[in-house]
Every structure is written in structure tokens, then in C-alpha cells.
CSV table of C-alpha atoms in Angstrom, one decimal:
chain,number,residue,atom,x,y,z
A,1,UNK,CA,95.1,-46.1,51.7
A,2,UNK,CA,96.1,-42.8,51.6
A,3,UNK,CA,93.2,-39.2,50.7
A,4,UNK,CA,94.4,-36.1,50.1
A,5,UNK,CA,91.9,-33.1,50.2
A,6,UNK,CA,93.1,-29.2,49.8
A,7,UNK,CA,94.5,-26.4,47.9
A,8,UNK,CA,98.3,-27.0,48.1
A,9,UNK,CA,100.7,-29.7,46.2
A,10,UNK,CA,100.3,-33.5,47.1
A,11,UNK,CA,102.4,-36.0,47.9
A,12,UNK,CA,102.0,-38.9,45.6
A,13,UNK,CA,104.1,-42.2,44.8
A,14,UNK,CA,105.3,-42.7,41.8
A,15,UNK,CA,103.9,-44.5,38.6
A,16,UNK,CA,103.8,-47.9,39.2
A,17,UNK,CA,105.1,-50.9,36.9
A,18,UNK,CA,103.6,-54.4,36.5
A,19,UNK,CA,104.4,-57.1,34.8
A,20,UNK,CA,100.9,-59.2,34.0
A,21,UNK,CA,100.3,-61.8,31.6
A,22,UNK,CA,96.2,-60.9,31.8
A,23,UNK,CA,95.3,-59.8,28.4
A,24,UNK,CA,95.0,-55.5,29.1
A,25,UNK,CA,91.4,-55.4,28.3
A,26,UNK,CA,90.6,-57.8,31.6
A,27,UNK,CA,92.6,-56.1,33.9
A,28,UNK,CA,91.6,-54.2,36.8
A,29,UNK,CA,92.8,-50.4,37.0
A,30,UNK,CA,93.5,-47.3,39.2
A,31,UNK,CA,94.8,-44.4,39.0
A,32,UNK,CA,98.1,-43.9,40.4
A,33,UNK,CA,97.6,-39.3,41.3
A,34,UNK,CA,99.6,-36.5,41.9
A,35,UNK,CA,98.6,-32.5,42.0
A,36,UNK,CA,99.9,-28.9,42.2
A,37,UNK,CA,98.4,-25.7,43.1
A,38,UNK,CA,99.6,-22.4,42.1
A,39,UNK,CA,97.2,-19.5,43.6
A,40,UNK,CA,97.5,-16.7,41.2
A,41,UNK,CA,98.5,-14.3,44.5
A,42,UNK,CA,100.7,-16.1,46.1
A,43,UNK,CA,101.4,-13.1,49.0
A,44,UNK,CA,97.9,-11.8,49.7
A,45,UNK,CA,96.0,-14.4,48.9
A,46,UNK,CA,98.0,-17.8,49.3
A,47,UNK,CA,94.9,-19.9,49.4
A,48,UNK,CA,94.0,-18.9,45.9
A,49,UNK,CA,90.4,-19.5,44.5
A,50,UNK,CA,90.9,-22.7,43.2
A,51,UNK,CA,90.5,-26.1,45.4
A,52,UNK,CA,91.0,-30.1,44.3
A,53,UNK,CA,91.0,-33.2,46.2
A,54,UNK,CA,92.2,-36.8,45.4
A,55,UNK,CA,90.0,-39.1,47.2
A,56,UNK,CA,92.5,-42.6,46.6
A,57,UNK,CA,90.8,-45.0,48.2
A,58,UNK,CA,87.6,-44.5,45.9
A,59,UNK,CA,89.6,-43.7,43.2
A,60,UNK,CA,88.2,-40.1,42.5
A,61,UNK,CA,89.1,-37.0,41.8
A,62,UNK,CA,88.2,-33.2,41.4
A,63,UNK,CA,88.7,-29.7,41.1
A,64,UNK,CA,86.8,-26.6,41.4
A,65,UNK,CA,87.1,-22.6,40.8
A,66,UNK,CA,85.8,-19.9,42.8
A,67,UNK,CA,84.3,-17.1,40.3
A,68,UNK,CA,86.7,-14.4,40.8
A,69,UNK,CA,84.0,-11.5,41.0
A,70,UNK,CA,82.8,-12.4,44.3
A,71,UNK,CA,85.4,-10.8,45.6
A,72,UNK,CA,84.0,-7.1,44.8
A,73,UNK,CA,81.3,-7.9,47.2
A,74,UNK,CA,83.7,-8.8,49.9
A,75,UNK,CA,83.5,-12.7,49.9
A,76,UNK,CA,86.4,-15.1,49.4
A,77,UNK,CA,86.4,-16.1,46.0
A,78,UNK,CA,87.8,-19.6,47.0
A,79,UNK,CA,85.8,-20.7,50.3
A,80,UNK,CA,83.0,-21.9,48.0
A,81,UNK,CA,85.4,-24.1,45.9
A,82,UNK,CA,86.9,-24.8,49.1
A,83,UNK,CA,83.6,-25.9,50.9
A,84,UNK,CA,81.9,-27.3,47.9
A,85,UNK,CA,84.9,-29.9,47.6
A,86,UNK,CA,85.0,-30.6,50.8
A,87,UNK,CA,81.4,-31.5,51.1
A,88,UNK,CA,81.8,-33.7,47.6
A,89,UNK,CA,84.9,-35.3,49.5
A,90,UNK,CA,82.7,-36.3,53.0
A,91,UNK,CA,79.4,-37.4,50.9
A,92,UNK,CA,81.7,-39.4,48.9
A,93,UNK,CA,83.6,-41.1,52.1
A,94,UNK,CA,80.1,-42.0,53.3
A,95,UNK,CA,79.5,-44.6,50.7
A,96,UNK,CA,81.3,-47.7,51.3
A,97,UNK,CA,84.7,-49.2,49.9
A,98,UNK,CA,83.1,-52.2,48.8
A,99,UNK,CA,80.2,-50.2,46.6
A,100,UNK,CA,82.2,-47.0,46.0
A,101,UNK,CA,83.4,-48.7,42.4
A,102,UNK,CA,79.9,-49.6,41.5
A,103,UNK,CA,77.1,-47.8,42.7
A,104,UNK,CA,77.4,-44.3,43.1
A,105,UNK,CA,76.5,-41.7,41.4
A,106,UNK,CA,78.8,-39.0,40.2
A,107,UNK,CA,76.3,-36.4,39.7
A,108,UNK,CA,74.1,-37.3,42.5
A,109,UNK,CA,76.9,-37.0,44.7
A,110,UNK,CA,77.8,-33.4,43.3
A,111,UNK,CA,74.5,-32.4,44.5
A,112,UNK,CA,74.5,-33.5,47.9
A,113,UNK,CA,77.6,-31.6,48.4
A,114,UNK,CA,75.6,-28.5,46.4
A,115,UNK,CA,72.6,-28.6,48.8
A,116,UNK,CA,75.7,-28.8,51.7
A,117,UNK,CA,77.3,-25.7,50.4
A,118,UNK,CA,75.7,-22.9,52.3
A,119,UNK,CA,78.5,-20.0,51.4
A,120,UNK,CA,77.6,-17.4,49.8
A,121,UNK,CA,79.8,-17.4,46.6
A,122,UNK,CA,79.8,-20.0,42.9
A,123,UNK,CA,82.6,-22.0,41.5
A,124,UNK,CA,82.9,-24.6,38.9
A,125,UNK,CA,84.1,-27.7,39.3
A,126,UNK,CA,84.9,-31.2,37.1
A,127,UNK,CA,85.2,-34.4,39.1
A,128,UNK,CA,86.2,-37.9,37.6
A,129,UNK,CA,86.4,-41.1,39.2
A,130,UNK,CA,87.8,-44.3,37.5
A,131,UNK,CA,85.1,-47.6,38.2
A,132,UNK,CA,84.5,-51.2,36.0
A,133,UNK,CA,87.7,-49.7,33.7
A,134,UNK,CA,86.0,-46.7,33.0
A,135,UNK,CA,86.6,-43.3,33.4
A,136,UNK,CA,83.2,-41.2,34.3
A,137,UNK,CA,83.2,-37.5,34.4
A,138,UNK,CA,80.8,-34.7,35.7
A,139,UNK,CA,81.6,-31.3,34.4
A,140,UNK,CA,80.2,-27.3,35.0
A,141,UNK,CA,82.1,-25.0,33.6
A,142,UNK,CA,85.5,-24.1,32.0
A,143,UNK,CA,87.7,-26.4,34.6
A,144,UNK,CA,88.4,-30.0,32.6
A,145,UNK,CA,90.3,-32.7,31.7
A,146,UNK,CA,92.4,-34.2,28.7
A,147,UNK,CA,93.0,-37.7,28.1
A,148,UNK,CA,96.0,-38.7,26.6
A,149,UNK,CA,97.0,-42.2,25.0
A,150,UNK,CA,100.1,-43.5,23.2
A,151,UNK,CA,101.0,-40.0,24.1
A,152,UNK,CA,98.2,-37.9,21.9
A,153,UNK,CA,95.2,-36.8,22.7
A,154,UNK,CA,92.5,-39.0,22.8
A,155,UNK,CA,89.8,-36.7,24.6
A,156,UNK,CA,89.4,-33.4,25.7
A,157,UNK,CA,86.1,-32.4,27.8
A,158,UNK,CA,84.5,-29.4,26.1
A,159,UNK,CA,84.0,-26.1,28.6
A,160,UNK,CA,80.6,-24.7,30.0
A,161,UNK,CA,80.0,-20.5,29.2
A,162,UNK,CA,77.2,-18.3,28.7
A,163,UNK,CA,79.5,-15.9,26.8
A,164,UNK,CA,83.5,-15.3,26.6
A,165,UNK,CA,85.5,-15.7,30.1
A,166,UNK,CA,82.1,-16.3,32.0
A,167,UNK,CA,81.5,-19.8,32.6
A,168,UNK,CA,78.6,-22.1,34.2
A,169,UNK,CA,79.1,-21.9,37.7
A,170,UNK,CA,77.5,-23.9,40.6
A,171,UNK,CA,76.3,-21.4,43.9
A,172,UNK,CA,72.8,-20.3,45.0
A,173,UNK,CA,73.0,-17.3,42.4
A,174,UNK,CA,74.3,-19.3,39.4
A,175,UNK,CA,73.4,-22.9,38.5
A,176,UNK,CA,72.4,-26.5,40.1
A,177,UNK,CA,73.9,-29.3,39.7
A,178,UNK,CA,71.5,-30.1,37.0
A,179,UNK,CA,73.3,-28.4,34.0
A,180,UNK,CA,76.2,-30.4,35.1
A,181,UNK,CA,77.9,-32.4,31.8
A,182,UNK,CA,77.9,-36.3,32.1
A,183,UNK,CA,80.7,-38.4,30.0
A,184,UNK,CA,81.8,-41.7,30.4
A,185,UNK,CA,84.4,-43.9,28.2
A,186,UNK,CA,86.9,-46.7,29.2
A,187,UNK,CA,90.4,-46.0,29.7
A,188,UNK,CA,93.9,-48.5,29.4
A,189,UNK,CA,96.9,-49.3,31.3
A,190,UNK,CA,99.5,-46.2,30.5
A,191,UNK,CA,96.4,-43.6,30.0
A,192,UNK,CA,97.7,-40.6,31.5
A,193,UNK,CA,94.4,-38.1,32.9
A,194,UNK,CA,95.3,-34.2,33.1
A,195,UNK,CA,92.8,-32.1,35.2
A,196,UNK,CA,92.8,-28.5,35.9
A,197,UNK,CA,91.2,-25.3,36.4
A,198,UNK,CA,91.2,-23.1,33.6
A,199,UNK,CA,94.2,-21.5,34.6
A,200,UNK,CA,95.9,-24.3,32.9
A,201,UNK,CA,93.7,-24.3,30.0
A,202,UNK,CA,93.5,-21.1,29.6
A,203,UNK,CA,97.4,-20.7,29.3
A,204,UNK,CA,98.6,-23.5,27.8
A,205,UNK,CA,97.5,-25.0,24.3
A,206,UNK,CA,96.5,-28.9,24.3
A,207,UNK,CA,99.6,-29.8,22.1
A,208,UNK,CA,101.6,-28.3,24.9
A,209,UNK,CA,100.5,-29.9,28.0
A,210,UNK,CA,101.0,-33.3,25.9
A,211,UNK,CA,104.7,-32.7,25.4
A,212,UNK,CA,105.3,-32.1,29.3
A,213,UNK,CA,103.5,-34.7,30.1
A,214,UNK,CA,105.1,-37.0,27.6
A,215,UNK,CA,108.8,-35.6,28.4
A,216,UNK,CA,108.2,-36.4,32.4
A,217,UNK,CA,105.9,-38.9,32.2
A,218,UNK,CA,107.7,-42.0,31.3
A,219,UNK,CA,108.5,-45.2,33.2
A,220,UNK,CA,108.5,-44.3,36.8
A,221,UNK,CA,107.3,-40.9,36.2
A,222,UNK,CA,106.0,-39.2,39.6
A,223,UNK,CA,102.4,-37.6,39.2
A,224,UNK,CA,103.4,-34.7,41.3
A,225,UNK,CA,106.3,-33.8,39.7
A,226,UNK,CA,104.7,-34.3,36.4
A,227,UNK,CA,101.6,-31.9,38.2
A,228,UNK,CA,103.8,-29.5,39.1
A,229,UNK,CA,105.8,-28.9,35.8
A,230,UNK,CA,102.7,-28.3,33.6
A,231,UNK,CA,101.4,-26.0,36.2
A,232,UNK,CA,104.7,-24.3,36.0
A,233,UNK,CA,104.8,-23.6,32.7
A,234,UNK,CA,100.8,-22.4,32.6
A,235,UNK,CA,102.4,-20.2,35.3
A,236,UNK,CA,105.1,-19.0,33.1
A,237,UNK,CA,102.4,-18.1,30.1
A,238,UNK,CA,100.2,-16.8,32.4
A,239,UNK,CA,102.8,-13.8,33.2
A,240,UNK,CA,104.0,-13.3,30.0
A,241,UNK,CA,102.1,-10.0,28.0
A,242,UNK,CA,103.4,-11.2,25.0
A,243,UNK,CA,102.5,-15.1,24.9
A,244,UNK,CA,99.8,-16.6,22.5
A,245,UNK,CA,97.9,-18.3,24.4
A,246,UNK,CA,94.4,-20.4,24.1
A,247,UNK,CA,92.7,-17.4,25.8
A,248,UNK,CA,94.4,-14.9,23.6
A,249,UNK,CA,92.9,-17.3,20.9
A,250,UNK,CA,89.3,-17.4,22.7
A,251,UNK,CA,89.3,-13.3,22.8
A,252,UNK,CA,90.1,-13.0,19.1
A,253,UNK,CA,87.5,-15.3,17.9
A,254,UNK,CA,84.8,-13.2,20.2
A,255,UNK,CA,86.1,-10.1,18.8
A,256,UNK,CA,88.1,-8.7,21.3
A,257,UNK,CA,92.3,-8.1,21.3
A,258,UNK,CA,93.6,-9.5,24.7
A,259,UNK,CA,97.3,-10.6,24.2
A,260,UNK,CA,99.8,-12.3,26.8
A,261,UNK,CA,98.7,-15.0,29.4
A,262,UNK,CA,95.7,-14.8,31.5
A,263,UNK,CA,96.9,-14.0,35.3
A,264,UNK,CA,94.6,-16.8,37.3
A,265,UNK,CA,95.1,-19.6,40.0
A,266,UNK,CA,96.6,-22.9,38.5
A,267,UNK,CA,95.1,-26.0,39.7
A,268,UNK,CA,96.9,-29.6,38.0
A,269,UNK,CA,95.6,-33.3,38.9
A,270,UNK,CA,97.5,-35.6,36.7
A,271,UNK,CA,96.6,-39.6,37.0
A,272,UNK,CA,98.4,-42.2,35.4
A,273,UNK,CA,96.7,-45.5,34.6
A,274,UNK,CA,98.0,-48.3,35.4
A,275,UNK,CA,97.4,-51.9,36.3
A,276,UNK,CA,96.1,-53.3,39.7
């Protein structure tokens, strides 16, 4: 088994294909994962804000966003991300193999690796782990996921904010664990999960991220190459002035004019579902 914890690209295998006579609904899955990070300065700040992990072996996975404004007080933006997913990953690692798919709990977990987080700083984070067929999420903030089937969306988590561009955050100044959002729903064999920070969100419309995932994400697909081009193309929004863009969309509806992309770090998990 192979983990992966950090804030720089992984290296994933490619989608796997089975050929099973089980009917689909009985079949055991996983998720096959893949990511790409691109911090939004890549010279003076290569470690970015963001961090994710892909924890394989317990089929989990997360990402987190350090709040920006900590920054004018002298703190790294991203070591709370950093720590706070670091301490998810090692709480998590603790439980074992054989219960990991069955008896943990998502948001118990999270605030474990909360109370573990002693940095002074506040990020959000989203984390989803795949157990029983099922997909279960725990969410603060504006980082997500969207869940695409037959190649449409199926489900998209809904964002965490007190007001425009300030989301929930988790830190000893912001939030617990408590307002965290809990979802569950079962997933199928060619399910394809995207997860990000809201640098992807914020930059690229739903419809969007669907078509680069369904043009690279066919038999065979890689995760990290699928990963990497939707970051790439968030990237590419995110530096134009004059791109519409969901932010762009979010500032007109709270009456205010911001137009182009929105400059930020770009976190991407994708996972495709397949069959054990």
C-alpha cells in the first residue's frame, strides 16, 4: 500500500479496469487517486497555503486552506493547513486496517487532529473517505468536492461563509470542528470524485471541470494527469483580468464588480471509482 501526504503533485497509478460478473451494486470499491498542487507564488512562496493528503491504504482523502490574512501578522498562511493535515493523516493511521472501513469517525477524527494543531493560524479543510460503498464527507468552509456520474454532475458539496470571500475556518480564533458539515451518499464503479481548494472553485465553473475531466478521464485515465490538467486550467482563469469566473459571479451577486480570475493556491484530488 502506498500514502501520500504533502503540498506537491502525487504519483498515482492509473484507473484501473475489471472485468466482474458481480452485479455493480455488490461489489466492493476504492478509489483509485491522483493530485496537483499549484501554490499561487510559485517563487516566494513555493509551499503555497494550501495542503492535501491521500491516505490509500484507508481509502481517505483531504484538503485544506490556510486563510490568507495571517500572513499580515507575520505567520505562514499554510503551516496550519500543513499541520492540521498532518495531524488528520497520523490520528487516522492509528486506527487499524481492519476497522479503518467501518468504525471511524470522520468528524471525530478531524477534531483530534484540531485539538493537535497548536499553530497559531486557521484553514479550512474537506476530507472524504470511501467505506461500505459509500462516500462520507466532512466539510468547513469553501474547499469541496463534486461528484460526477455518467459524466454529469451528480453532487456538488455546498461552501461554508459568514459573508462574501470569508469562509468558516478551523484555528483557535475561528471555529471547532463542530460547525463542520456531515454528508454521506453511496457512490458506483466509474464515479469520478473532484476535490479542491477554492482556488479551483473559485476559477473554474462546475460545467467546466466536467468537461476536463470527461475529455482525460476515460478508460485508463491517470488521476494525476487528470489532477493536474483541471488545476491547470483553474491556473490559467485565475490569471486572466478578463475571465468570467464563478468568483466574478459570487462578487456580482454581493454587490460588488470584481472581474478576471481570482489569483489563489490551486489544490486538485481527483478519485476515480472503480471495482476491487
Amino acid at each position: 500500500m502506498c500514502s501520500s501526504l504533502g503540498c506537491c503533485p502525487v504519483t498515482r497509478r492509473g484507473m484501473e479496469q475489471f472485468s466482474d460478473p458481480t452485479p455493480r451494486r455488490q461489489r466492493s470499491l476504492k478509489m483509485v487517486c491522483g493530485a496537483f498542487y499549484i501554490p499561487k507564488e510559485r517563487g516566494s512562496n513555493p509551499r503555497g497555503d494550501d495542503a492535501h493528503f491521500i491516505f490509500e491504504e484507508k481509502q481517505t482523502i483531504g484538503v485544506a486552506d490556510g486563510v490568507g490574512s495571517w500572513s499580515e501578522k507575520g505567520v505562514d498562511a499554510g503551516e496550519y493547513a500543513r499541520k492540521l493535515m498532518s495531524n488528520f493523516f497520523g490520528v487516522l493511521g492509528n486506527y487499524p486496517t481492519e476497522e479503518s472501513n467501518h468504525n471511524f469517525n470522520l468528524k471525530h477524527i478531524l477534531n483530534e487532529a484540531y485539538l493537535k494543531t497548536k499553530v497559531p493560524g486557521s484553514s479550512t479543510a474537506c476530507i472524504l473517505t470511501l467505506k461500505n460503498n459509500s462516500l462520507h464527507a466532512v466539510n468547513v468552509g469553501d474547499s469541496g468536492f463534486l461528484l460526477l456520474r455518467d459524466g454529469e454532475e451528480f453532487y456538488k458539496s455546498p461552501i461554508q461563509t459568514s459573508r462574501f470571500n470569508c469562509p468558516r475556518q478551523l484555528g483557535k480564533c475561528a471555529s471547532t470542528p463542530s460547525v463542520a458539515q456531515v454528508s454521506e451518499m453511496p457512490v458506483q464503479a466509474g464515479d469520478v470524485i473532484i476535490l479542491g481548494t477554492d482556488g479551483l472553485f473559485d476559477n473554474l465553473f462546475t460545467k467546466d471541470i466536467r468537461d476536463v475531466a470527461n475529455f482525460l478521464g476515460g478508460a485508463g485515465a491517470d488521476p494525476d494527469q487528470v489532477a493536474r490538467s483541471i488545476s491547470e486550467h483553474a491556473y490559467y482563469n485565475s490569471i486572466d483580468k478578463s475571465a468570467f469566473t464563478p468568483f466574478t459571479e459570487a462578487s456580482l451577486r454581493n454587490g460588488m464588480a470584481y472581474f478576471g480570475g481570482k489569483k489563489d493556491d490551486i489544490t486538485v484530488v481527483v478519485a476515480f471509482v472503480v471495482s476491487k
